[in-house]
Structure formats: C-alpha cells, structure tokens
C-alpha positions as a LaTeX table, in Angstrom:
\begin{tabular}{lrrr}
\hline
Residue & $x$ (\AA) & $y$ (\AA) & $z$ (\AA) \\
\hline
Met1 & 82.62 & $-14.65$ & 216.22 \\
Asn2 & 81.77 & $-17.33$ & 218.76 \\
Tyr3 & 81.10 & $-15.16$ & 221.81 \\
Asp4 & 80.84 & $-18.07$ & 224.24 \\
Asn5 & 84.27 & $-19.35$ & 223.20 \\
Ala6 & 85.75 & $-15.89$ & 223.70 \\
Leu7 & 84.28 & $-15.71$ & 227.21 \\
Asp8 & 85.55 & $-19.22$ & 227.98 \\
Ala9 & 89.06 & $-18.24$ & 226.85 \\
Ala10 & 89.07 & $-15.11$ & 228.99 \\
Leu11 & 87.91 & $-16.99$ & 232.09 \\
Asp12 & 90.20 & $-19.96$ & 231.44 \\
Lys13 & 93.16 & $-17.60$ & 231.36 \\
Leu14 & 92.34 & $-16.39$ & 234.88 \\
His15 & 92.04 & $-19.96$ & 236.13 \\
Glu16 & 95.34 & $-20.98$ & 234.50 \\
Glu17 & 97.15 & $-18.04$ & 236.11 \\
Gly18 & 95.65 & $-18.85$ & 239.50 \\
Arg19 & 94.00 & $-15.45$ & 239.85 \\
Tyr20 & 90.35 & $-16.25$ & 239.21 \\
Arg21 & 88.44 & $-14.40$ & 241.90 \\
Thr22 & 86.11 & $-16.40$ & 244.10 \\
Phe23 & 83.52 & $-14.47$ & 246.07 \\
Ile24 & 83.02 & $-15.70$ & 249.62 \\
Asp25 & 79.35 & $-15.53$ & 250.58 \\
Ile26 & 79.21 & $-14.14$ & 254.12 \\
Glu27 & 76.49 & $-12.78$ & 256.37 \\
Arg28 & 77.49 & $-10.01$ & 258.74 \\
Cys29 & 75.82 & $-10.35$ & 262.12 \\
Arg30 & 74.58 & $-7.20$ & 263.80 \\
Gly31 & 76.45 & $-6.51$ & 267.01 \\
Asn32 & 78.92 & $-9.33$ & 266.38 \\
Phe33 & 81.44 & $-7.80$ & 263.97 \\
Pro34 & 84.13 & $-8.86$ & 263.01 \\
His35 & 82.46 & $-12.26$ & 263.29 \\
Ala36 & 80.33 & $-13.33$ & 260.36 \\
Val37 & 78.76 & $-16.48$ & 258.96 \\
Trp38 & 80.24 & $-18.12$ & 255.88 \\
Lys39 & 77.55 & $-19.59$ & 253.64 \\
Lys40 & 79.35 & $-22.52$ & 252.03 \\
Pro41 & 78.54 & $-23.77$ & 248.51 \\
Asp42 & 77.30 & $-27.07$ & 249.96 \\
Gly43 & 74.66 & $-25.23$ & 251.99 \\
Ser44 & 76.37 & $-25.55$ & 255.35 \\
Glu45 & 77.48 & $-22.62$ & 257.51 \\
Gln46 & 80.61 & $-21.78$ & 259.48 \\
Glu47 & 81.32 & $-18.90$ & 261.84 \\
Ile48 & 84.34 & $-16.91$ & 260.71 \\
Thr49 & 86.28 & $-13.81$ & 261.66 \\
Val50 & 86.72 & $-11.19$ & 258.94 \\
Trp51 & 90.33 & $-9.95$ & 258.76 \\
Cys52 & 90.28 & $-8.26$ & 255.35 \\
Gly53 & 87.34 & $-5.86$ & 255.53 \\
Asn54 & 87.38 & $-2.11$ & 255.02 \\
Asp55 & 85.02 & $-1.37$ & 257.92 \\
Tyr56 & 88.24 & $-0.28$ & 259.60 \\
Leu57 & 86.74 & 0.95 & 262.88 \\
Gly58 & 83.66 & $-1.25$ & 263.11 \\
Met59 & 81.39 & 1.76 & 262.61 \\
Gly60 & 79.04 & $-0.30$ & 260.45 \\
Gln61 & 77.81 & $-1.82$ & 263.72 \\
His62 & 78.03 & 1.25 & 265.95 \\
Pro63 & 74.82 & 2.07 & 267.86 \\
Val64 & 75.04 & 5.78 & 266.96 \\
Val65 & 75.03 & 4.92 & 263.26 \\
Leu66 & 72.30 & 2.31 & 263.48 \\
Glu67 & 70.05 & 4.58 & 265.54 \\
Ala68 & 70.38 & 7.39 & 263.00 \\
Met69 & 69.56 & 5.02 & 260.16 \\
His70 & 66.52 & 3.60 & 261.95 \\
Glu71 & 65.20 & 7.10 & 262.59 \\
Ala72 & 65.70 & 8.13 & 258.96 \\
Leu73 & 64.11 & 4.93 & 257.68 \\
Glu74 & 61.00 & 5.49 & 259.79 \\
Ala75 & 60.85 & 9.13 & 258.75 \\
Thr76 & 61.52 & 8.84 & 255.02 \\
Gly77 & 61.26 & 5.26 & 253.78 \\
Ala78 & 63.79 & 3.53 & 251.55 \\
Gly79 & 65.08 & 5.39 & 248.49 \\
Ser80 & 65.75 & 9.03 & 247.71 \\
Gly81 & 63.34 & 9.09 & 244.79 \\
Gly82 & 65.56 & 10.80 & 242.24 \\
Thr83 & 68.77 & 12.47 & 241.24 \\
Arg84 & 70.12 & 15.31 & 243.32 \\
Asn85 & 68.70 & 17.75 & 240.79 \\
Ile86 & 65.28 & 16.13 & 240.52 \\
Ser87 & 63.73 & 15.49 & 243.95 \\
Gly88 & 66.73 & 13.55 & 245.33 \\
Thr89 & 68.22 & 16.19 & 247.62 \\
Thr90 & 67.00 & 15.91 & 251.20 \\
Val91 & 67.89 & 17.43 & 254.54 \\
Tyr92 & 69.92 & 14.30 & 255.20 \\
His93 & 72.15 & 14.90 & 252.17 \\
Lys94 & 72.66 & 18.53 & 253.15 \\
Arg95 & 73.53 & 17.61 & 256.74 \\
Leu96 & 76.03 & 15.03 & 255.53 \\
Glu97 & 77.73 & 17.50 & 253.20 \\
Ala98 & 77.91 & 20.05 & 255.99 \\
Glu99 & 79.56 & 17.49 & 258.29 \\
Leu100 & 82.09 & 16.60 & 255.60 \\
Ala101 & 82.94 & 20.22 & 254.77 \\
Asp102 & 83.51 & 20.85 & 258.46 \\
Leu103 & 85.61 & 17.68 & 258.79 \\
His104 & 88.04 & 18.85 & 256.12 \\
Gln105 & 87.79 & 22.57 & 256.95 \\
Lys106 & 86.49 & 23.36 & 253.47 \\
Glu107 & 83.71 & 25.64 & 252.33 \\
Ala108 & 81.65 & 22.83 & 250.82 \\
Ala109 & 81.39 & 19.12 & 250.10 \\
Leu110 & 79.63 & 17.09 & 247.44 \\
Val111 & 78.34 & 13.55 & 248.07 \\
Phe112 & 78.46 & 10.87 & 245.36 \\
Thr113 & 77.22 & 7.29 & 245.30 \\
Ser114 & 80.77 & 6.00 & 245.86 \\
Ala115 & 84.32 & 7.29 & 246.22 \\
Tyr116 & 85.09 & 5.57 & 242.90 \\
Ile117 & 82.44 & 7.67 & 241.18 \\
Ala118 & 83.59 & 10.78 & 243.04 \\
Asn119 & 87.14 & 10.33 & 241.72 \\
Asp120 & 86.12 & 9.34 & 238.22 \\
Ala121 & 83.47 & 12.03 & 237.83 \\
Thr122 & 85.56 & 14.85 & 239.29 \\
Leu123 & 88.84 & 14.11 & 237.52 \\
Ser124 & 87.12 & 13.55 & 234.19 \\
Thr125 & 85.23 & 16.85 & 234.55 \\
Leu126 & 88.05 & 19.19 & 235.59 \\
Pro127 & 89.41 & 19.73 & 232.04 \\
Lys128 & 85.98 & 21.08 & 231.09 \\
Leu129 & 86.39 & 23.67 & 233.81 \\
Phe130 & 90.06 & 24.41 & 233.11 \\
Pro131 & 90.71 & 24.10 & 229.35 \\
Gly132 & 94.19 & 22.81 & 228.62 \\
Leu133 & 94.54 & 21.28 & 232.09 \\
Ile134 & 97.49 & 18.91 & 232.57 \\
Ile135 & 96.99 & 16.27 & 235.28 \\
Tyr136 & 100.05 & 14.82 & 236.99 \\
Ser137 & 99.08 & 11.48 & 238.53 \\
Asp138 & 101.04 & 9.19 & 240.86 \\
Ala139 & 101.77 & 5.85 & 239.19 \\
Leu140 & 100.07 & 3.91 & 241.99 \\
Asn141 & 96.90 & 5.98 & 242.20 \\
His142 & 93.66 & 4.05 & 242.58 \\
Ala143 & 91.90 & 2.68 & 239.50 \\
Ser144 & 89.12 & 5.25 & 239.93 \\
Met145 & 91.61 & 8.10 & 239.66 \\
Ile146 & 93.30 & 6.48 & 236.67 \\
Glu147 & 89.96 & 6.06 & 234.96 \\
Gly148 & 88.96 & 9.66 & 235.59 \\
Val149 & 92.26 & 10.96 & 234.23 \\
Arg150 & 92.08 & 8.63 & 231.23 \\
Arg151 & 88.54 & 9.60 & 230.28 \\
Asn152 & 88.89 & 13.34 & 230.55 \\
Gly153 & 90.49 & 13.73 & 227.14 \\
Gly154 & 93.11 & 16.15 & 228.43 \\
Ala155 & 96.85 & 15.93 & 228.86 \\
Lys156 & 98.22 & 13.63 & 231.55 \\
Arg157 & 101.61 & 12.87 & 233.02 \\
Ile158 & 102.38 & 9.87 & 235.24 \\
Phe159 & 105.12 & 10.34 & 237.82 \\
Arg160 & 106.88 & 7.47 & 239.54 \\
His161 & 105.28 & 6.51 & 242.83 \\
Asn162 & 106.01 & 9.10 & 245.54 \\
Asp163 & 108.92 & 10.41 & 243.40 \\
Val164 & 108.88 & 14.16 & 243.96 \\
Ala165 & 112.02 & 14.68 & 241.85 \\
His166 & 110.42 & 12.96 & 238.86 \\
Leu167 & 107.30 & 15.06 & 239.25 \\
Arg168 & 109.46 & 18.19 & 239.25 \\
Glu169 & 111.04 & 17.09 & 235.95 \\
Leu170 & 107.61 & 16.65 & 234.39 \\
Leu171 & 106.36 & 20.01 & 235.67 \\
Glu172 & 109.47 & 21.80 & 234.41 \\
Ala173 & 109.03 & 20.30 & 230.94 \\
Asp174 & 105.53 & 21.71 & 230.46 \\
Asp175 & 104.25 & 25.16 & 229.54 \\
Pro176 & 104.44 & 27.26 & 232.73 \\
Glu177 & 101.20 & 29.00 & 231.73 \\
Ala178 & 99.17 & 25.79 & 231.35 \\
Pro179 & 96.72 & 24.96 & 234.15 \\
Lys180 & 97.94 & 22.00 & 236.19 \\
Leu181 & 96.69 & 19.57 & 238.82 \\
Ile182 & 98.66 & 17.06 & 240.92 \\
Ala183 & 96.64 & 13.98 & 241.93 \\
Phe184 & 97.85 & 11.65 & 244.68 \\
Glu185 & 96.80 & 9.63 & 247.72 \\
Ser186 & 97.52 & 9.96 & 251.42 \\
Ile187 & 97.68 & 6.20 & 252.11 \\
Tyr188 & 98.12 & 3.68 & 249.31 \\
Ser189 & 95.94 & 0.76 & 250.24 \\
Met190 & 97.94 & $-2.23$ & 249.04 \\
Asp191 & 101.33 & $-1.40$ & 250.64 \\
Gly192 & 100.02 & 0.94 & 253.31 \\
Asp193 & 102.60 & 3.64 & 252.51 \\
Phe194 & 102.02 & 7.38 & 252.84 \\
Gly195 & 102.15 & 9.97 & 250.10 \\
Pro196 & 104.56 & 12.93 & 250.56 \\
Ile197 & 101.74 & 15.44 & 250.88 \\
Arg198 & 103.80 & 18.39 & 252.09 \\
Glu199 & 106.41 & 18.04 & 249.35 \\
Leu200 & 103.74 & 17.67 & 246.67 \\
Cys201 & 101.97 & 20.77 & 247.94 \\
Asp202 & 105.28 & 22.65 & 247.84 \\
Leu203 & 105.67 & 21.73 & 244.17 \\
Ala204 & 102.08 & 22.73 & 243.49 \\
Asp205 & 102.74 & 26.15 & 244.99 \\
Glu206 & 105.93 & 26.55 & 243.01 \\
Phe207 & 104.35 & 25.62 & 239.67 \\
Gly208 & 100.88 & 27.08 & 240.20 \\
Ala209 & 99.10 & 23.72 & 240.27 \\
Leu210 & 95.95 & 22.59 & 242.01 \\
Thr211 & 96.18 & 19.63 & 244.39 \\
Tyr212 & 93.83 & 16.63 & 244.45 \\
Leu213 & 94.19 & 14.28 & 247.43 \\
Asp214 & 92.50 & 10.89 & 247.82 \\
Glu215 & 92.10 & 10.25 & 251.58 \\
Val216 & 89.90 & 7.17 & 251.19 \\
His217 & 92.07 & 4.95 & 253.42 \\
Ala218 & 92.68 & 7.67 & 256.00 \\
Val219 & 89.43 & 9.52 & 256.72 \\
Gly220 & 88.04 & 8.71 & 260.14 \\
Met221 & 91.33 & 7.14 & 261.24 \\
Tyr222 & 93.97 & 9.89 & 261.12 \\
Gly223 & 94.02 & 13.43 & 262.41 \\
Pro224 & 92.60 & 14.81 & 265.67 \\
Arg225 & 89.05 & 14.69 & 264.25 \\
Gly226 & 89.46 & 11.94 & 261.67 \\
Gly227 & 90.03 & 14.35 & 258.80 \\
Gly228 & 92.81 & 12.21 & 257.36 \\
Val229 & 96.56 & 12.46 & 256.98 \\
Ala230 & 96.33 & 16.03 & 255.70 \\
Glu231 & 94.61 & 17.03 & 258.93 \\
Arg232 & 97.14 & 15.09 & 261.00 \\
Asp233 & 100.00 & 16.92 & 259.30 \\
Gly234 & 98.35 & 20.37 & 259.38 \\
Leu235 & 98.01 & 20.57 & 255.60 \\
Leu236 & 94.27 & 20.84 & 255.00 \\
Asp237 & 94.53 & 24.44 & 253.84 \\
Arg238 & 97.08 & 23.46 & 251.18 \\
Val239 & 94.92 & 20.83 & 249.46 \\
Asp240 & 92.38 & 22.12 & 246.94 \\
Ile241 & 90.21 & 19.01 & 246.51 \\
Ile242 & 89.93 & 16.10 & 248.96 \\
Asn243 & 88.27 & 12.84 & 248.02 \\
Gly244 & 86.96 & 10.50 & 250.70 \\
Thr245 & 84.72 & 7.53 & 251.26 \\
Leu246 & 81.82 & 6.82 & 253.58 \\
Gly247 & 82.15 & 3.06 & 253.08 \\
Lys248 & 85.37 & 2.30 & 254.94 \\
Ala249 & 86.19 & 3.83 & 258.34 \\
Phe250 & 82.77 & 5.52 & 258.46 \\
Gly251 & 81.16 & 2.10 & 257.96 \\
Val252 & 78.27 & 3.05 & 255.64 \\
His253 & 78.29 & 3.77 & 251.89 \\
Gly254 & 79.07 & 6.56 & 249.44 \\
Gly255 & 81.88 & 8.94 & 248.53 \\
Tyr256 & 82.51 & 12.65 & 248.34 \\
Ile257 & 84.77 & 15.54 & 247.53 \\
Ala258 & 85.42 & 18.51 & 249.79 \\
Ala259 & 86.67 & 21.78 & 248.31 \\
Ser260 & 85.79 & 25.43 & 247.86 \\
Glu261 & 82.18 & 26.45 & 247.32 \\
Lys262 & 82.94 & 27.38 & 243.70 \\
Met263 & 84.74 & 24.11 & 242.97 \\
Cys264 & 81.93 & 21.97 & 244.34 \\
Asp265 & 79.34 & 24.07 & 242.53 \\
Ala266 & 81.18 & 23.68 & 239.22 \\
Val267 & 81.63 & 19.91 & 239.61 \\
Arg268 & 77.99 & 19.59 & 240.66 \\
Ser269 & 76.94 & 21.46 & 237.55 \\
Tyr270 & 79.18 & 19.74 & 234.99 \\
Ala271 & 79.95 & 16.16 & 236.11 \\
Pro272 & 77.69 & 13.56 & 234.44 \\
Gly273 & 78.55 & 11.04 & 237.16 \\
Phe274 & 76.88 & 13.35 & 239.66 \\
Ile275 & 74.08 & 14.82 & 237.55 \\
Phe276 & 72.63 & 11.64 & 236.07 \\
Thr277 & 72.62 & 9.19 & 238.98 \\
Thr278 & 70.12 & 8.57 & 241.75 \\
Ser279 & 71.27 & 10.07 & 245.02 \\
Leu280 & 72.10 & 8.06 & 248.13 \\
Pro281 & 69.06 & 6.86 & 250.10 \\
Pro282 & 68.35 & 9.28 & 252.97 \\
Val283 & 68.83 & 6.43 & 255.46 \\
Val284 & 72.39 & 5.94 & 254.20 \\
Ala285 & 73.12 & 9.67 & 254.30 \\
Ala286 & 71.80 & 9.85 & 257.86 \\
Gly287 & 73.98 & 6.96 & 259.03 \\
Ala288 & 77.05 & 8.39 & 257.34 \\
Ala289 & 76.51 & 11.82 & 258.88 \\
Ala290 & 76.13 & 10.25 & 262.33 \\
Ser291 & 79.36 & 8.30 & 261.84 \\
Val292 & 81.34 & 11.34 & 260.68 \\
Arg293 & 79.99 & 13.38 & 263.58 \\
His294 & 80.81 & 10.69 & 266.13 \\
Leu295 & 84.34 & 10.04 & 264.92 \\
Lys296 & 85.26 & 13.71 & 265.14 \\
Gly297 & 85.31 & 13.17 & 268.90 \\
Asp298 & 86.37 & 9.53 & 269.34 \\
Gln299 & 90.15 & 9.64 & 269.48 \\
Ala300 & 90.18 & 6.60 & 271.77 \\
Leu301 & 88.84 & 4.45 & 268.94 \\
Arg302 & 91.52 & 5.74 & 266.58 \\
Asp303 & 94.23 & 5.06 & 269.17 \\
Leu304 & 93.01 & 1.51 & 269.73 \\
His305 & 92.93 & 0.92 & 265.99 \\
Gln306 & 96.56 & 1.94 & 265.63 \\
Glu307 & 97.54 & $-0.18$ & 268.62 \\
Arg308 & 95.90 & $-3.30$ & 267.16 \\
Ala309 & 97.71 & $-2.80$ & 263.84 \\
Lys310 & 101.04 & $-2.18$ & 265.54 \\
Val311 & 100.78 & $-5.32$ & 267.64 \\
Leu312 & 99.82 & $-7.51$ & 264.67 \\
Lys313 & 102.73 & $-6.22$ & 262.58 \\
Met314 & 105.15 & $-6.72$ & 265.45 \\
Arg315 & 104.07 & $-10.31$ & 266.01 \\
Leu316 & 104.10 & $-11.26$ & 262.32 \\
Lys317 & 107.56 & $-9.74$ & 261.96 \\
Ala318 & 108.76 & $-11.74$ & 264.96 \\
Met319 & 107.67 & $-14.90$ & 263.15 \\
Gly320 & 109.77 & $-13.95$ & 260.14 \\
Leu321 & 106.86 & $-13.35$ & 257.80 \\
Pro322 & 107.53 & $-10.94$ & 254.91 \\
Ile323 & 105.22 & $-8.08$ & 255.82 \\
Ile324 & 105.29 & $-4.52$ & 254.55 \\
Asp325 & 105.27 & $-1.93$ & 257.32 \\
His326 & 105.09 & 1.74 & 256.44 \\
Gly327 & 103.52 & 2.72 & 259.75 \\
Ser328 & 99.89 & 2.72 & 258.65 \\
His329 & 97.03 & 0.47 & 259.75 \\
Ile330 & 97.30 & $-1.81$ & 256.69 \\
Val331 & 99.19 & $-5.09$ & 257.17 \\
Pro332 & 100.21 & $-6.79$ & 253.89 \\
Val333 & 101.93 & $-10.19$ & 253.97 \\
Ile334 & 103.67 & $-10.85$ & 250.67 \\
Val335 & 103.32 & $-14.38$ & 249.28 \\
Gly336 & 104.46 & $-13.68$ & 245.72 \\
Asn337 & 102.46 & $-16.30$ & 243.85 \\
Pro338 & 98.72 & $-16.26$ & 243.09 \\
Val339 & 98.25 & $-20.01$ & 243.54 \\
His340 & 100.05 & $-20.07$ & 246.87 \\
Thr341 & 98.20 & $-16.98$ & 248.06 \\
Lys342 & 94.85 & $-18.57$ & 247.26 \\
Ala343 & 95.91 & $-21.81$ & 248.97 \\
Ile344 & 96.84 & $-20.06$ & 252.21 \\
Ser345 & 93.63 & $-18.01$ & 252.08 \\
Asp346 & 91.55 & $-21.15$ & 251.58 \\
Met347 & 93.24 & $-22.96$ & 254.48 \\
Leu348 & 92.83 & $-19.99$ & 256.79 \\
Leu349 & 89.13 & $-19.97$ & 256.03 \\
Ala350 & 88.38 & $-23.69$ & 256.10 \\
Asp351 & 90.67 & $-24.75$ & 258.95 \\
Phe352 & 90.73 & $-21.70$ & 261.21 \\
Gly353 & 87.62 & $-19.68$ & 260.36 \\
Ile354 & 89.78 & $-16.70$ & 259.35 \\
Tyr355 & 88.73 & $-14.80$ & 256.26 \\
Ala356 & 91.53 & $-12.98$ & 254.40 \\
Gln357 & 90.86 & $-12.59$ & 250.69 \\
Pro358 & 93.87 & $-13.14$ & 248.38 \\
Ile359 & 95.05 & $-10.00$ & 246.56 \\
Asn360 & 96.31 & $-10.68$ & 243.05 \\
Phe361 & 97.10 & $-8.91$ & 239.78 \\
Pro362 & 95.85 & $-6.44$ & 238.53 \\
Thr363 & 95.18 & $-5.05$ & 242.02 \\
Val364 & 98.88 & $-5.52$ & 242.78 \\
Pro365 & 101.83 & $-6.19$ & 240.41 \\
Arg366 & 102.58 & $-9.78$ & 239.46 \\
Gly367 & 105.01 & $-11.35$ & 241.89 \\
Thr368 & 103.71 & $-9.32$ & 244.83 \\
Glu369 & 100.52 & $-11.29$ & 245.48 \\
Arg370 & 99.59 & $-11.03$ & 249.12 \\
Leu371 & 97.21 & $-11.39$ & 252.01 \\
Arg372 & 96.15 & $-8.00$ & 253.30 \\
Phe373 & 95.06 & $-7.91$ & 256.93 \\
Thr374 & 93.11 & $-4.96$ & 258.32 \\
Pro375 & 92.92 & $-5.20$ & 262.12 \\
Ser376 & 90.27 & $-3.07$ & 263.75 \\
Pro377 & 89.51 & $-1.92$ & 267.30 \\
Val378 & 86.92 & $-4.67$ & 267.57 \\
His379 & 89.43 & $-7.43$ & 266.80 \\
Thr380 & 90.19 & $-8.66$ & 270.31 \\
Pro381 & 93.58 & $-9.87$ & 271.58 \\
Asp382 & 92.22 & $-13.43$ & 271.49 \\
Met383 & 91.30 & $-13.03$ & 267.82 \\
Leu384 & 94.75 & $-11.66$ & 267.11 \\
Asp385 & 96.32 & $-14.64$ & 268.90 \\
Gly386 & 94.27 & $-16.99$ & 266.73 \\
Leu387 & 95.39 & $-15.26$ & 263.53 \\
Val388 & 99.05 & $-15.30$ & 264.50 \\
Arg389 & 98.97 & $-19.00$ & 265.46 \\
Ala390 & 97.19 & $-19.88$ & 262.22 \\
Met391 & 99.66 & $-17.96$ & 260.05 \\
Asp392 & 102.63 & $-19.48$ & 261.86 \\
Gly393 & 101.30 & $-23.00$ & 261.40 \\
Leu394 & 100.34 & $-22.55$ & 257.77 \\
Trp395 & 103.55 & $-20.82$ & 256.80 \\
Ser396 & 105.52 & $-23.74$ & 258.24 \\
His397 & 103.17 & $-26.43$ & 256.90 \\
Cys398 & 102.98 & $-25.34$ & 253.25 \\
Ala399 & 104.81 & $-27.53$ & 250.78 \\
Leu400 & 107.12 & $-24.65$ & 249.92 \\
Asn401 & 109.39 & $-23.26$ & 252.58 \\
Arg402 & 109.04 & $-19.68$ & 253.82 \\
Gln403 & 111.72 & $-18.37$ & 251.51 \\
Asp404 & 109.99 & $-19.78$ & 248.44 \\
Leu405 & 106.66 & $-18.43$ & 249.59 \\
Ala406 & 108.16 & $-14.99$ & 250.10 \\
Gly407 & 109.49 & $-14.91$ & 246.55 \\
\hline
\end{tabular}
C-alpha cells in the first residue's frame, strides 16, 4: 500500500467537501480577554476579538484564579510527578475534588485530565462494575460519551434526541432485571438546547436505572452556585453521576465526575483512563479549585453572562439571521454549507478582527454547518455592536442571498 497516497486522498476529500479544518494561531493576552493576537501565516499580527471560545465567563483571566496558580507554582513547581496512584496526588487535587463534591452536593468527586477522558473512562468502565449493564444514550451525546459507550463492550441503546417516549419504548423492551444506565446532557453544545432531566430521572426511577448527566456546558453558569442545570432545577439528588469540565466556564483545564463515595472509589480503582495517566499539575488543580470556589458566590457574573447572550440573540434575530435559540448561552447561526461557512468566518476574521471558527460535519450534521457564537460577561456592548454590524454587512454582501445561505 502507498501510505502517502492514502493520506493524500483522505485530506483531499476534506478539502473537496470544504470542511478541512484550519487552526487559527492566536495568542491570548493576560488581562485583555476576549481580545487576542492573531499570528498570521505571513508573520504579521492582527488584534482580534474571540467570539467562539469556551472560556464562557472569562475565568481564565480572573485574578483569583491567577493568584492561586502563582502561589501553587511557587510552592510546588510545574508537574505533578506521577499518576494519582504513584506520587501524583497532592493536597491541591484533594482540595479540588472536595470543592467539586460540594458543588454538586455529592459525597465525592474524581478529577481526570479532561472531561473527554472522564466520560470515556467512566462509561467504558461501568459494565465492569455492573455486569450485563445496558446503557441508554441520547443520540446527540458528545463524542466522548459515544466513545465510552462504544468501547465498554456491553449492550447499548440509542434513543432519539430528547425523546422520552422513545426511551420508554427501549426500556420496556429490555429485561426488567438487567442493570441499566441512562446517559444524557444538560445543554447540548451545538444547538444550545436543554435535556429533559426531570423526565429522564422519572424514567430512571420507574425502570431502576442509574442516571449519568454531562453538565460540561452548564457548570459554573447555571444554578445558584454554578452547579449546573440539575442544580438550577433542584434535581441534584436524582442524578447518580455528574460529569463536568474545568476547561470551560471555570477557565482552567481538566474534567471530573461527582457521585457517591463508592461510585468514585470503584471508578478510581477500575478505570484505565484514570489509573494509567499522569495527574493534573498542582498549579492547574489550584487554579481550578479557586475558580470553582469563586463562582459558587458570583451570581452577578452568571446574570451578566445570560444578559449578553440574550441581547446578542435578540439583535441577530432582528436582522433576520437564522439563529437557534433554546434559551441557553450558546448562539448558533446556521449557514448550511461548509464552503459558505468558512468564507464568512474568514471575512469576519480578516476584515473585522472577529474570530468565529466554522463548525462543520462531523461536529454537526451535514447541511447544518454554522457559526457558533459564545458571548461572555467580558464581551462589552461595543464589541457586541461590532459583531452585529459585521454579520449584517457580510450576510448582505455575500454572493448568495440570505435565503440561500440559510439553506
């Protein structure tokens, strides 16, 4: 086999379909987020505003977080020095897990190197703990959840997105004595819609199933202490395992699960993705713990975040742009064609200094390609004005009319 030719064919296919992913080289500037510097391929630089990041609240620049990281760096140095089992558990990791357990009102929490690994490792390990386990997974669950379910070797059922009636049909068709787990998300990141947590928990109670909730796009931002949508809706006690990230609203890095002491102990003891990987650097754990602790008491920041998102959606709707609005902080504008999406993204960046990465298949279904804006509390009204004016001008200027772009 000619391996180079095979690689060329695979990459050429992406280029032909207009969905080859180009990484934009940016440099975040301390104290100046959401501004950043775009390092262009020709060596020049341009100041830009990031409108597609997952640092939803700007906590990656917050003084409380930076101070905690500086202190930990001076106290401990750079890395953790090992896996959690072999010299890689520090007081910083334990403090972080205690903060997370408290956030979700659970007995314990377990920190992983990313939320992807936390999902994959946990979901792929659960059948070892519950032989014969059947996992019922929402069709639009994140790739990390899909991968964990796929790799576990156990039985799986996929229910239509947010379709409680379909899930009931699947549950009724299986052995009532078999162990079961329902896996779903609180906010689905591409459309910004909410999962029916209460209804899914009701089904779990009825059929004796465990519940597994991914709150990655909600922790820090929803609930009176930032515990997510389950906290906001008073459902924390009905969810058995909660997955979250430290790399989005908390502004640092890493992922975790929060659950009972026994559940965390079992996953800790059996999951290869936890056992055989170097633990987070103490400096990262310290910053994450400071962020979690701070956001438990900063409702004003959450309120401002929601206000910014609401205003942006209202103004884009008023312009006639095809946005999806499910009431969350995520603002998707559907373009419907990968080439057109990339063209608008490129023009926003080059002509207006606005960075919004195009979202294409397989992240979203073909025909629903989009720009996904994530306004934050540190996006000022002037920045919002600039984005709205740019989108209005580009949408009108493109060779295709708005209707064609929308479909």
